[in-house]
Amino acid sequence: MQTIKNYINGELLEPFGKQYIDNYNPSTGKVYSLIPDSDERDVELATKAALIAFPSWSAMPKDERSRIMVRISELIEKNLDRLAIAESMDNGKPISLAKTVDIPRAASNFYFYATSILHYASESHAMEDTAINYTVRTPVGVAGCISPWNLPLYLFTWKIAPAIASGNCVVAKPSEITPMTAFLLSELCIEAGLPKGVLNIVHGYGHKVGAAITAHPKIPLISFTGGTKTGAEIARVAAPMFKKLSLELGGKNPNIIFADCDFEKTIRTTLQSSFANQGQICLCGSRIFIERSIYEKFKIEFVERVKKLKVGNPADADSKLGAVVSKSHMEKVLSYVDIAKQEGGTVLCGGNQVKLDGEFADGYYIAPTVIEGLTYDCRTNQEEIFGPVVTLMPFDTEEEVLVYANSTQYGLAAILWTENLTRAHRMANNLHSGIVWINCWLLRDLRTPFGGVKSSGVGREGGFEALHFFTEPKNVCIKLK
Ligand code: TXE
């Protein structure tokens, strides 16, 4: 059985406590590797290594840092197949998805920030002929990066790449539920010649390793993606220490479909935005609002196609859904189907665990589920389920659907389907959301700001926003006379 190691000061190390956590393959329900159960001693060692590496890494010319990062990006591409298989085994997602989305995006994250840093300039403000101000941006020192299990390498690298590109050193913690590709990344960083201590990866539980990173006095910045409750806990600990915080949290995103949409495109993309990655993407559109005049037509067509989505072995090319990430998560998702029924919902398809044969008999599979007949303000429509479960609701007017869409505590993404340009702009303006996709979903330009409002988080990632976050601006004012 493979034993994962921490990556500290350029070396692959056992945890201090020599304790390990079982790592499950969700597609089979079997333990297949061991994860270091690290503690604050490992975080301390990693932080020391990062502090020692910081002066030379931050002083290294940008193009040298950039070249090392490009090498990491190329190594991720070279290892695409191996990483995709590992991601699928750890997370349960179809290999085809890991191969086309997760791993290529991890390579892009490194490439994008390796090159962004070369174009990152600071501002200057002239006060006519009195004075000139210029802004100097310096890295903060050691950045703490904590990431979740749903898009493991994709979200892990989305934090690490801008952090190290802008000259910081990092202590990072991947989710203890999906640690494998972060471990493989540490091997690739060694191969790419990343100087020791620049990136340190400490594996283990959130309440031990994550909490130690959050509370560490020498880590002045935390970038976190995960659940809203965990985000609140991190903010509670970090706020009195005045740490810089970026929190990417949950979502309960509306998918609003007007009668004048391009029907075929809408249905096709809605299948994706509902069930991609088994619905375990914070950007999935789990509340589908449909203008009443096309409600029945949409429902019949959509449910017919959902029933055809194959739930199966993640290695099969025709599996559209693999396993959800863990047994407890499967139970949580299915408990929401019960809640939906109690709230008066009708399950149009799915709603159950899927039992596969042979070695997959104990895997965590859920049939893609569509529910109707619920009010917009019931628990099913307000709480994040984070699984392959969507609800359908009719609406009559723009005003009404805006109330429904904006009614949750979340505000991460919204999806809008209409061919009416004026309405599209009007709606986009009125949606309480960090991202609005019109006639598309998950179309990402890495230069754009990424993040949410309300309980979906604080701060923005992406493009220069991330480079701003990982640096401290200093204004220098020079009087001219
Ligand atoms: O997230 P957690 P989980 C949502 C989704 C899901 C729920 C819980 O609703 O069902 O969150 O998922 C680390 N101090 N999202 O349990 O617990 C933890 O080890 C510091 C939304 O995975 O928030 C992991 O590395 N760190 C989401 C990371 O935080 C702590 C993606 C995320 O774990 C910690 C995933 C602590 N006290 C889940 N406790 C999205 N928005 O993309 C845990 N961690």
Short mmCIF file of C-alpha atoms and ligand atoms in Angstrom, two decimals:
data_model
loop_
_atom_site.label_atom_id
_atom_site.label_comp_id
_atom_site.label_asym_id
_atom_site.label_seq_id
_atom_site.Cartn_x
_atom_site.Cartn_y
_atom_site.Cartn_z
CA MET A 1 0.00 0.00 0.00
CA GLN A 2 1.35 3.42 -0.92
CA THR A 3 2.32 5.74 1.94
CA ILE A 4 2.05 9.45 1.26
CA LYS A 5 4.72 11.71 2.73
CA ASN A 6 4.91 15.34 3.70
CA TYR A 7 7.04 17.62 1.50
CA ILE A 8 9.07 19.85 3.80
CA ASN A 9 12.25 21.74 3.00
CA GLY A 10 12.57 19.94 -0.33
CA GLU A 11 12.36 16.47 1.22
CA LEU A 12 9.68 13.81 1.48
CA LEU A 13 9.25 13.17 5.19
CA GLU A 14 7.26 11.04 7.57
CA PRO A 15 5.11 12.96 10.06
CA PHE A 16 6.59 13.56 13.52
CA GLY A 17 3.95 11.44 15.21
CA LYS A 18 4.43 8.52 12.76
CA GLN A 19 0.63 8.19 12.64
CA TYR A 20 -1.33 7.69 9.41
CA ILE A 21 -4.91 8.08 8.23
CA ASP A 22 -6.60 5.56 5.92
CA ASN A 23 -7.19 6.87 2.42
CA TYR A 24 -10.28 5.47 0.68
CA ASN A 25 -10.91 4.91 -2.99
CA PRO A 26 -14.55 6.10 -3.28
CA SER A 27 -15.22 3.99 -6.36
CA THR A 28 -14.59 0.77 -4.42
CA GLY A 29 -15.03 1.87 -0.80
CA LYS A 30 -11.64 0.29 0.01
CA VAL A 31 -8.56 1.77 1.72
CA TYR A 32 -5.77 2.03 -0.84
CA SER A 33 -3.12 4.31 0.69
CA LEU A 34 -2.04 6.02 3.90
CA ILE A 35 -1.98 9.74 4.65
CA PRO A 36 0.33 11.35 7.23
CA ASP A 37 -1.63 12.35 10.33
CA SER A 38 0.58 15.40 10.86
CA ASP A 39 0.32 17.89 13.71
CA GLU A 40 1.62 21.29 14.77
CA ARG A 41 5.21 19.99 14.92
CA ASP A 42 5.15 19.27 11.20
CA VAL A 43 3.58 22.68 10.53
CA GLU A 44 6.32 24.28 12.63
CA LEU A 45 9.04 22.52 10.65
CA ALA A 46 7.40 23.54 7.37
CA THR A 47 7.03 27.15 8.49
CA LYS A 48 10.69 27.32 9.53
CA ALA A 49 11.74 25.93 6.14
CA ALA A 50 9.54 28.50 4.39
CA LEU A 51 10.94 31.37 6.47
CA ILE A 52 14.51 30.33 5.67
CA ALA A 53 13.75 29.99 1.93
CA PHE A 54 11.92 33.31 1.72
CA PRO A 55 14.80 35.84 1.42
CA SER A 56 16.41 34.16 -1.58
CA TRP A 57 13.15 33.12 -3.29
CA SER A 58 11.66 36.62 -3.02
CA ALA A 59 14.92 38.17 -4.23
CA MET A 60 15.23 35.83 -7.21
CA PRO A 61 14.63 37.65 -10.52
CA LYS A 62 11.06 37.14 -11.67
CA ASP A 63 12.04 35.42 -14.90
CA GLU A 64 14.01 32.78 -13.01
CA ARG A 65 11.04 32.10 -10.73
CA SER A 66 8.89 32.04 -13.82
CA ARG A 67 11.11 29.49 -15.58
CA ILE A 68 10.98 27.08 -12.63
CA MET A 69 7.21 27.39 -12.53
CA VAL A 70 6.92 26.76 -16.27
CA ARG A 71 8.93 23.59 -15.73
CA ILE A 72 6.45 22.45 -13.07
CA SER A 73 3.60 23.18 -15.48
CA GLU A 74 5.28 21.13 -18.21
CA LEU A 75 5.88 18.24 -15.84
CA ILE A 76 2.19 18.24 -14.89
CA GLU A 77 1.33 18.04 -18.60
CA LYS A 78 3.87 15.28 -19.15
CA ASN A 79 2.32 13.29 -16.30
CA LEU A 80 -1.27 13.98 -17.37
CA ASP A 81 -2.37 10.35 -17.54
CA ARG A 82 -0.77 9.32 -14.26
CA LEU A 83 -2.16 12.34 -12.42
CA ALA A 84 -5.64 11.92 -13.91
CA ILE A 85 -5.79 8.27 -12.82
CA ALA A 86 -4.58 9.23 -9.34
CA GLU A 87 -7.13 12.05 -9.06
CA SER A 88 -9.94 9.75 -10.11
CA MET A 89 -8.90 7.03 -7.67
CA ASP A 90 -8.68 9.51 -4.79
CA ASN A 91 -11.84 11.48 -5.52
CA GLY A 92 -14.17 9.14 -7.43
CA LYS A 93 -14.54 11.43 -10.46
CA PRO A 94 -14.45 9.98 -14.00
CA ILE A 95 -10.89 9.72 -15.34
CA SER A 96 -12.13 11.45 -18.50
CA LEU A 97 -13.05 14.53 -16.43
CA ALA A 98 -9.73 14.57 -14.55
CA LYS A 99 -7.92 14.26 -17.88
CA THR A 100 -9.78 17.06 -19.63
CA VAL A 101 -10.47 19.46 -16.75
CA ASP A 102 -8.64 18.94 -13.43
CA ILE A 103 -5.10 18.15 -14.51
CA PRO A 104 -4.87 20.47 -17.57
CA ARG A 105 -6.16 23.29 -15.35
CA ALA A 106 -3.50 22.53 -12.71
CA ALA A 107 -0.84 22.88 -15.43
CA SER A 108 -2.50 26.11 -16.65
CA ASN A 109 -2.52 27.53 -13.13
CA PHE A 110 1.27 27.24 -12.93
CA TYR A 111 1.77 28.47 -16.49
CA PHE A 112 -0.64 31.37 -16.09
CA TYR A 113 1.00 32.74 -12.92
CA ALA A 114 4.52 31.96 -14.15
CA THR A 115 3.82 34.34 -17.03
CA SER A 116 1.47 36.78 -15.22
CA ILE A 117 4.20 37.78 -12.82
CA LEU A 118 6.28 38.99 -15.77
CA HIS A 119 3.54 41.48 -16.68
CA TYR A 120 2.58 42.58 -13.21
CA ALA A 121 3.25 46.28 -12.80
CA SER A 122 2.53 48.68 -9.98
CA GLU A 123 0.87 52.09 -10.14
CA SER A 124 2.22 55.59 -10.01
CA HIS A 125 0.14 58.67 -9.11
CA ALA A 126 1.45 62.07 -10.07
CA MET A 127 0.23 65.10 -8.05
CA GLU A 128 0.78 67.55 -10.90
CA ASP A 129 4.16 69.15 -10.30
CA THR A 130 4.07 68.75 -6.48
CA ALA A 131 4.90 65.10 -5.93
CA ILE A 132 4.92 61.61 -7.35
CA ASN A 133 3.57 58.55 -5.56
CA TYR A 134 4.51 55.08 -6.58
CA THR A 135 3.39 51.75 -5.19
CA VAL A 136 5.83 49.01 -4.35
CA ARG A 137 4.34 45.53 -3.98
CA THR A 138 6.27 43.03 -1.91
CA PRO A 139 5.47 39.43 -1.04
CA VAL A 140 4.07 38.91 2.45
CA GLY A 141 6.45 36.11 3.53
CA VAL A 142 4.91 32.74 4.32
CA ALA A 143 1.46 32.08 2.90
CA GLY A 144 -0.87 29.39 4.26
CA CYS A 145 -2.92 27.64 1.56
CA ILE A 146 -5.72 25.24 2.53
CA SER A 147 -7.76 23.47 -0.12
CA PRO A 148 -10.75 21.09 -0.40
CA TRP A 149 -11.45 17.68 -1.93
CA ASN A 150 -13.75 18.41 -4.84
CA LEU A 151 -11.18 19.65 -7.39
CA PRO A 152 -8.04 18.57 -5.56
CA LEU A 153 -5.03 19.47 -7.71
CA TYR A 154 -6.95 22.17 -9.61
CA LEU A 155 -7.75 24.21 -6.47
CA PHE A 156 -4.51 23.41 -4.66
CA THR A 157 -2.41 24.82 -7.51
CA TRP A 158 -4.81 27.76 -7.99
CA LYS A 159 -3.57 29.02 -4.61
CA ILE A 160 0.05 27.89 -4.65
CA ALA A 161 0.91 29.23 -8.11
CA PRO A 162 0.11 32.94 -7.48
CA ALA A 163 1.60 32.70 -3.98
CA ILE A 164 5.02 31.51 -5.12
CA ALA A 165 4.98 33.50 -8.37
CA SER A 166 4.77 36.70 -6.35
CA GLY A 167 7.76 35.66 -4.21
CA ASN A 168 6.14 34.10 -1.15
CA CYS A 169 7.00 30.74 0.34
CA VAL A 170 4.10 28.46 1.16
CA VAL A 171 2.88 26.04 3.79
CA ALA A 172 0.02 24.19 2.11
CA LYS A 173 -2.51 21.60 3.19
CA PRO A 174 -4.59 19.63 0.71
CA SER A 175 -7.78 17.95 1.88
CA GLU A 176 -7.13 14.83 3.92
CA ILE A 177 -9.84 13.19 1.80
CA THR A 178 -7.94 13.67 -1.48
CA PRO A 179 -4.19 14.07 -0.81
CA MET A 180 -2.68 11.96 -3.60
CA THR A 181 -2.11 14.45 -6.42
CA ALA A 182 -0.66 17.01 -3.98
CA PHE A 183 1.85 14.32 -3.00
CA LEU A 184 2.64 13.61 -6.66
CA LEU A 185 3.03 17.36 -7.18
CA SER A 186 5.72 17.44 -4.49
CA GLU A 187 7.70 14.87 -6.48
CA LEU A 188 7.32 17.00 -9.61
CA CYS A 189 8.47 20.13 -7.74
CA ILE A 190 11.65 18.31 -6.72
CA GLU A 191 12.17 17.19 -10.34
CA ALA A 192 11.61 20.74 -11.59
CA GLY A 193 14.29 22.10 -9.26
CA LEU A 194 12.03 24.23 -7.07
CA PRO A 195 14.38 25.45 -4.30
CA LYS A 196 13.85 23.70 -0.98
CA GLY A 197 11.43 25.34 1.42
CA VAL A 198 9.59 27.41 -1.21
CA LEU A 199 6.64 25.03 -1.17
CA ASN A 200 5.94 22.83 1.84
CA ILE A 201 3.02 20.42 1.86
CA VAL A 202 1.78 19.12 5.20
CA HIS A 203 -0.87 16.40 5.05
CA GLY A 204 -3.45 15.67 7.72
CA TYR A 205 -6.69 16.67 9.35
CA GLY A 206 -8.15 20.17 9.20
CA HIS A 207 -8.59 20.47 12.95
CA LYS A 208 -4.88 19.67 13.45
CA VAL A 209 -2.82 20.78 10.44
CA GLY A 210 -5.28 23.36 9.07
CA ALA A 211 -5.82 24.85 12.52
CA ALA A 212 -2.05 24.99 13.18
CA ILE A 213 -1.48 26.84 9.89
CA THR A 214 -4.32 29.26 10.62
CA ALA A 215 -3.06 30.02 14.14
CA HIS A 216 0.65 30.18 13.32
CA PRO A 217 2.01 33.65 14.21
CA LYS A 218 4.59 33.56 11.37
CA ILE A 219 1.98 32.89 8.67
CA PRO A 220 0.38 36.30 8.04
CA LEU A 221 -1.87 35.26 5.16
CA ILE A 222 -4.39 32.45 4.66
CA SER A 223 -5.96 31.44 1.37
CA PHE A 224 -8.76 28.94 1.95
CA THR A 225 -11.34 27.12 -0.17
CA GLY A 226 -13.87 24.87 1.49
CA GLY A 227 -17.04 24.85 3.52
CA THR A 228 -18.62 28.05 4.88
CA LYS A 229 -18.51 26.79 8.49
CA THR A 230 -14.78 26.09 8.24
CA GLY A 231 -14.28 29.52 6.65
CA ALA A 232 -16.01 31.13 9.63
CA GLU A 233 -13.76 29.21 12.05
CA ILE A 234 -10.64 30.29 10.16
CA ALA A 235 -11.82 33.92 10.19
CA ARG A 236 -12.51 33.71 13.93
CA VAL A 237 -8.94 32.57 14.64
CA ALA A 238 -7.21 34.76 12.07
CA ALA A 239 -9.04 38.06 12.61
CA PRO A 240 -7.49 39.00 16.01
CA MET A 241 -4.07 38.29 14.48
CA PHE A 242 -4.93 40.67 11.59
CA LYS A 243 -4.07 38.10 8.95
CA LYS A 244 -4.87 38.68 5.31
CA LEU A 245 -7.70 36.33 4.37
CA SER A 246 -9.11 35.01 1.13
CA LEU A 247 -12.07 32.70 1.68
CA GLU A 248 -13.74 30.84 -1.18
CA LEU A 249 -16.73 29.12 0.39
CA GLY A 250 -19.94 27.40 -0.54
CA GLY A 251 -22.56 28.12 -3.14
CA LYS A 252 -26.20 27.39 -3.90
CA ASN A 253 -26.28 28.75 -7.37
CA PRO A 254 -29.38 29.60 -9.41
CA ASN A 255 -29.70 28.48 -13.02
CA ILE A 256 -32.36 30.78 -14.54
CA ILE A 257 -33.93 29.69 -17.80
CA PHE A 258 -36.13 32.08 -19.78
CA ALA A 259 -38.55 30.92 -22.47
CA ASP A 260 -36.54 32.70 -25.17
CA CYS A 261 -33.39 30.64 -24.52
CA ASP A 262 -31.67 28.46 -27.09
CA PHE A 263 -33.41 25.34 -25.81
CA GLU A 264 -30.95 22.69 -26.99
CA LYS A 265 -27.87 24.55 -25.73
CA THR A 266 -29.61 25.23 -22.43
CA ILE A 267 -30.47 21.58 -21.84
CA ARG A 268 -27.01 20.35 -22.84
CA THR A 269 -25.16 22.79 -20.60
CA THR A 270 -27.64 22.36 -17.75
CA LEU A 271 -26.81 18.64 -17.68
CA GLN A 272 -23.20 19.71 -17.13
CA SER A 273 -23.87 22.48 -14.64
CA SER A 274 -26.06 20.12 -12.61
CA PHE A 275 -24.03 16.92 -12.55
CA ALA A 276 -20.39 17.55 -13.54
CA ASN A 277 -18.07 16.07 -10.90
CA GLN A 278 -21.19 14.43 -9.35
CA GLY A 279 -22.47 17.94 -8.58
CA GLN A 280 -19.53 18.55 -6.26
CA ILE A 281 -18.43 21.89 -7.68
CA CYS A 282 -19.17 25.07 -5.76
CA LEU A 283 -20.22 26.58 -9.14
CA CYS A 284 -22.85 23.97 -10.04
CA GLY A 285 -26.34 25.35 -10.64
CA SER A 286 -28.44 23.29 -8.23
CA ARG A 287 -31.58 25.47 -8.25
CA ILE A 288 -33.06 25.48 -11.72
CA PHE A 289 -35.72 28.16 -12.30
CA ILE A 290 -37.68 27.79 -15.54
CA GLU A 291 -40.10 30.29 -17.05
CA ARG A 292 -43.54 28.74 -16.71
CA SER A 293 -44.40 28.66 -20.43
CA ILE A 294 -41.58 26.16 -21.10
CA TYR A 295 -41.54 24.44 -17.69
CA GLU A 296 -43.23 21.18 -18.76
CA LYS A 297 -41.32 20.94 -22.02
CA PHE A 298 -38.01 21.50 -20.24
CA LYS A 299 -38.83 19.10 -17.44
CA ILE A 300 -39.77 16.21 -19.75
CA GLU A 301 -36.72 16.63 -21.98
CA PHE A 302 -34.29 17.23 -19.12
CA VAL A 303 -35.42 14.27 -17.00
CA GLU A 304 -35.33 11.96 -20.02
CA ARG A 305 -31.70 12.91 -20.65
CA VAL A 306 -30.70 12.76 -16.98
CA LYS A 307 -31.98 9.18 -16.82
CA LYS A 308 -29.57 8.28 -19.64
CA LEU A 309 -26.46 9.61 -17.83
CA LYS A 310 -24.36 6.59 -16.96
CA VAL A 311 -23.23 6.26 -13.36
CA GLY A 312 -20.32 3.86 -13.36
CA ASN A 313 -16.72 2.87 -12.92
CA PRO A 314 -14.79 6.16 -13.19
CA ALA A 315 -12.31 4.47 -15.53
CA ASP A 316 -15.00 3.72 -18.16
CA ALA A 317 -14.97 6.30 -20.92
CA ASP A 318 -18.77 6.41 -21.07
CA SER A 319 -19.32 6.99 -17.32
CA LYS A 320 -20.76 10.47 -16.95
CA LEU A 321 -20.86 10.29 -13.15
CA GLY A 322 -18.42 8.44 -10.92
CA ALA A 323 -18.57 8.07 -7.15
CA VAL A 324 -19.09 10.89 -4.67
CA VAL A 325 -16.09 11.55 -2.48
CA SER A 326 -16.82 9.61 0.72
CA LYS A 327 -19.35 7.44 2.50
CA SER A 328 -20.29 10.23 4.90
CA HIS A 329 -20.74 12.66 2.03
CA MET A 330 -22.96 10.13 0.20
CA GLU A 331 -25.07 9.80 3.33
CA LYS A 332 -25.29 13.58 3.68
CA VAL A 333 -26.44 14.01 0.08
CA LEU A 334 -29.02 11.22 0.35
CA SER A 335 -30.32 12.71 3.62
CA TYR A 336 -31.25 15.81 1.62
CA VAL A 337 -33.41 13.69 -0.68
CA ASP A 338 -35.34 12.62 2.43
CA ILE A 339 -35.59 16.24 3.56
CA ALA A 340 -36.87 17.20 0.10
CA LYS A 341 -39.58 14.52 0.30
CA GLN A 342 -40.60 15.69 3.77
CA GLU A 343 -40.81 19.22 2.40
CA GLY A 344 -43.29 18.06 -0.23
CA GLY A 345 -40.91 17.51 -3.15
CA THR A 346 -41.46 14.91 -5.86
CA VAL A 347 -38.41 12.99 -7.02
CA LEU A 348 -38.62 12.87 -10.83
CA CYS A 349 -35.55 10.65 -11.22
CA GLY A 350 -32.71 9.30 -9.08
CA GLY A 351 -32.83 9.92 -5.35
CA ASN A 352 -31.04 6.67 -4.51
CA GLN A 353 -27.65 5.06 -4.09
CA VAL A 354 -26.55 3.09 -7.17
CA LYS A 355 -25.10 -0.37 -6.48
CA LEU A 356 -22.52 -1.46 -9.03
CA ASP A 357 -21.13 -4.97 -9.44
CA GLY A 358 -17.89 -6.67 -8.49
CA GLU A 359 -15.09 -4.57 -7.02
CA PHE A 360 -17.31 -1.46 -7.22
CA ALA A 361 -20.12 -2.96 -5.11
CA ASP A 362 -19.13 -0.90 -2.04
CA GLY A 363 -18.50 2.36 -3.92
CA TYR A 364 -20.31 5.60 -3.15
CA TYR A 365 -22.51 6.12 -6.21
CA ILE A 366 -25.63 8.28 -6.35
CA ALA A 367 -28.09 8.43 -9.26
CA PRO A 368 -28.42 11.94 -10.71
CA THR A 369 -31.48 13.33 -8.99
CA VAL A 370 -34.11 15.84 -10.13
CA ILE A 371 -36.77 17.08 -7.71
CA GLU A 372 -39.78 19.36 -8.25
CA GLY A 373 -42.63 20.75 -6.21
CA LEU A 374 -40.57 22.61 -3.61
CA THR A 375 -40.74 26.24 -2.55
CA TYR A 376 -37.72 28.46 -3.10
CA ASP A 377 -37.24 29.02 0.63
CA CYS A 378 -37.31 25.42 1.90
CA ARG A 379 -34.15 23.79 3.30
CA THR A 380 -33.50 21.80 0.14
CA ASN A 381 -33.38 25.05 -1.80
CA GLN A 382 -31.43 27.04 0.77
CA GLU A 383 -28.71 24.68 2.02
CA GLU A 384 -25.68 23.52 0.07
CA ILE A 385 -26.09 19.83 -0.80
CA PHE A 386 -22.95 19.56 -2.93
CA GLY A 387 -24.00 16.43 -4.77
CA PRO A 388 -25.88 15.27 -7.90
CA VAL A 389 -29.20 16.77 -6.78
CA VAL A 390 -31.07 19.61 -8.50
CA THR A 391 -34.52 21.09 -8.10
CA LEU A 392 -36.84 22.49 -10.77
CA MET A 393 -39.07 25.49 -10.06
CA PRO A 394 -41.34 27.51 -12.38
CA PHE A 395 -41.46 31.31 -12.38
CA ASP A 396 -43.53 33.96 -14.16
CA THR A 397 -41.63 37.25 -14.02
CA GLU A 398 -38.11 38.60 -13.83
CA GLU A 399 -38.87 40.30 -10.51
CA GLU A 400 -40.12 37.06 -9.01
CA VAL A 401 -37.16 34.95 -10.12
CA LEU A 402 -34.72 37.56 -8.83
CA VAL A 403 -36.27 37.23 -5.36
CA TYR A 404 -35.89 33.43 -5.57
CA ALA A 405 -32.36 33.57 -6.95
CA ASN A 406 -31.11 36.06 -4.36
CA SER A 407 -32.86 34.40 -1.41
CA THR A 408 -30.03 32.19 -0.10
CA GLN A 409 -27.17 33.10 2.22
CA TYR A 410 -24.80 32.35 -0.69
CA GLY A 411 -23.77 34.40 -3.71
CA LEU A 412 -21.06 32.65 -5.68
CA ALA A 413 -22.26 32.09 -9.25
CA ALA A 414 -25.45 32.48 -11.27
CA ILE A 415 -26.34 31.05 -14.67
CA LEU A 416 -28.73 32.79 -17.04
CA TRP A 417 -30.30 31.55 -20.26
CA THR A 418 -31.95 34.12 -22.55
CA GLU A 419 -31.48 35.48 -26.05
CA ASN A 420 -32.70 38.91 -24.90
CA LEU A 421 -29.57 41.02 -24.52
CA THR A 422 -31.16 43.83 -22.51
CA ARG A 423 -32.68 41.41 -20.06
CA ALA A 424 -29.38 39.55 -19.74
CA HIS A 425 -27.59 42.74 -18.70
CA ARG A 426 -30.42 43.82 -16.41
CA MET A 427 -30.52 40.46 -14.65
CA ALA A 428 -26.72 40.25 -14.36
CA ASN A 429 -26.78 43.65 -12.69
CA ASN A 430 -29.40 42.59 -10.15
CA LEU A 431 -28.12 39.15 -9.20
CA HIS A 432 -26.29 39.00 -5.86
CA SER A 433 -23.42 36.95 -7.10
CA GLY A 434 -19.66 37.13 -7.70
CA ILE A 435 -19.92 35.51 -11.14
CA VAL A 436 -22.72 35.51 -13.74
CA TRP A 437 -22.56 33.16 -16.71
CA ILE A 438 -24.89 34.08 -19.55
CA ASN A 439 -25.67 31.31 -22.04
CA CYS A 440 -22.71 29.27 -20.80
CA TRP A 441 -21.29 27.69 -17.66
CA LEU A 442 -17.79 27.30 -16.23
CA LEU A 443 -16.26 29.21 -19.10
CA ARG A 444 -13.18 30.55 -17.36
CA ASP A 445 -10.66 33.20 -18.35
CA LEU A 446 -8.01 33.01 -15.64
CA ARG A 447 -7.56 36.80 -15.74
CA THR A 448 -11.04 37.45 -14.36
CA PRO A 449 -11.89 37.97 -10.67
CA PHE A 450 -13.19 34.80 -9.06
CA GLY A 451 -15.10 34.66 -5.77
CA GLY A 452 -18.40 35.22 -4.07
CA VAL A 453 -20.48 37.59 -1.99
CA LYS A 454 -22.39 37.00 1.27
CA SER A 455 -21.57 33.60 2.85
CA SER A 456 -19.78 32.50 -0.33
CA GLY A 457 -16.65 34.22 0.81
CA VAL A 458 -14.35 37.16 1.19
CA GLY A 459 -11.90 38.40 -1.43
CA ARG A 460 -11.23 37.40 -5.01
CA GLU A 461 -8.85 35.01 -6.69
CA GLY A 462 -7.79 35.01 -10.33
CA GLY A 463 -5.66 37.24 -12.51
CA PHE A 464 -3.97 40.19 -10.86
CA GLU A 465 -6.48 40.01 -7.98
CA ALA A 466 -4.52 37.03 -6.63
CA LEU A 467 -1.19 38.80 -7.12
CA HIS A 468 -2.61 41.80 -5.22
CA PHE A 469 -3.70 39.46 -2.43
CA PHE A 470 -0.35 37.73 -2.11
CA THR A 471 1.56 41.04 -1.95
CA GLU A 472 1.52 44.06 0.36
CA PRO A 473 1.35 47.46 -1.33
CA LYS A 474 3.51 50.26 0.00
CA ASN A 475 3.01 53.82 -1.21
CA VAL A 476 6.13 55.95 -1.59
CA CYS A 477 5.51 59.69 -1.93
CA ILE A 478 8.32 61.93 -3.27
CA LYS A 479 7.94 65.70 -3.09
CA LEU A 480 9.32 67.33 -6.17
CA LYS A 481 10.00 70.82 -4.87
O1 TXE B 1 -14.81 21.04 3.74
P1 TXE B 1 -13.94 21.62 4.85
P2 TXE B 1 -15.19 19.54 3.54
C1 TXE B 1 -18.50 22.49 1.13
C2 TXE B 1 -19.49 21.44 0.80
C3 TXE B 1 -19.07 20.29 1.62
C4 TXE B 1 -18.62 21.01 2.87
C5 TXE B 1 -17.68 20.26 3.70
O2 TXE B 1 -20.76 21.85 1.19
O3 TXE B 1 -20.07 19.37 1.89
O4 TXE B 1 -18.01 22.19 2.39
O5 TXE B 1 -16.58 19.77 2.90
C6 TXE B 1 -9.56 22.00 6.09
N1 TXE B 1 -8.93 24.99 10.22
N2 TXE B 1 -17.39 22.56 0.21
O6 TXE B 1 -15.45 18.76 4.78
O7 TXE B 1 -14.10 20.83 6.09
C7 TXE B 1 -9.83 20.60 5.57
O8 TXE B 1 -8.92 19.68 6.12
C8 TXE B 1 -8.28 24.99 9.04
C9 TXE B 1 -17.39 23.68 -0.65
O9 TXE B 1 -14.13 19.01 2.69
O10 TXE B 1 -14.21 23.07 4.84
C10 TXE B 1 -9.68 20.78 4.10
O11 TXE B 1 -8.32 20.81 3.72
N3 TXE B 1 -8.55 24.14 8.04
C11 TXE B 1 -16.19 23.79 -1.41
C12 TXE B 1 -10.29 22.16 3.87
O12 TXE B 1 -10.24 22.81 5.15
C13 TXE B 1 -9.55 23.25 8.22
C14 TXE B 1 -15.33 22.68 -1.65
C15 TXE B 1 -11.75 22.12 3.41
O13 TXE B 1 -12.47 21.31 4.31
C16 TXE B 1 -10.28 23.20 9.43
C17 TXE B 1 -15.41 21.64 -0.69
C18 TXE B 1 -9.94 24.13 10.45
N4 TXE B 1 -10.57 24.17 11.63
C19 TXE B 1 -16.44 21.61 0.20
N5 TXE B 1 -11.22 22.24 9.31
C20 TXE B 1 -16.03 24.86 -2.42
N6 TXE B 1 -16.56 26.05 -2.17
O14 TXE B 1 -15.37 24.66 -3.42
C21 TXE B 1 -11.09 21.70 8.09
N7 TXE B 1 -10.07 22.29 7.42
#
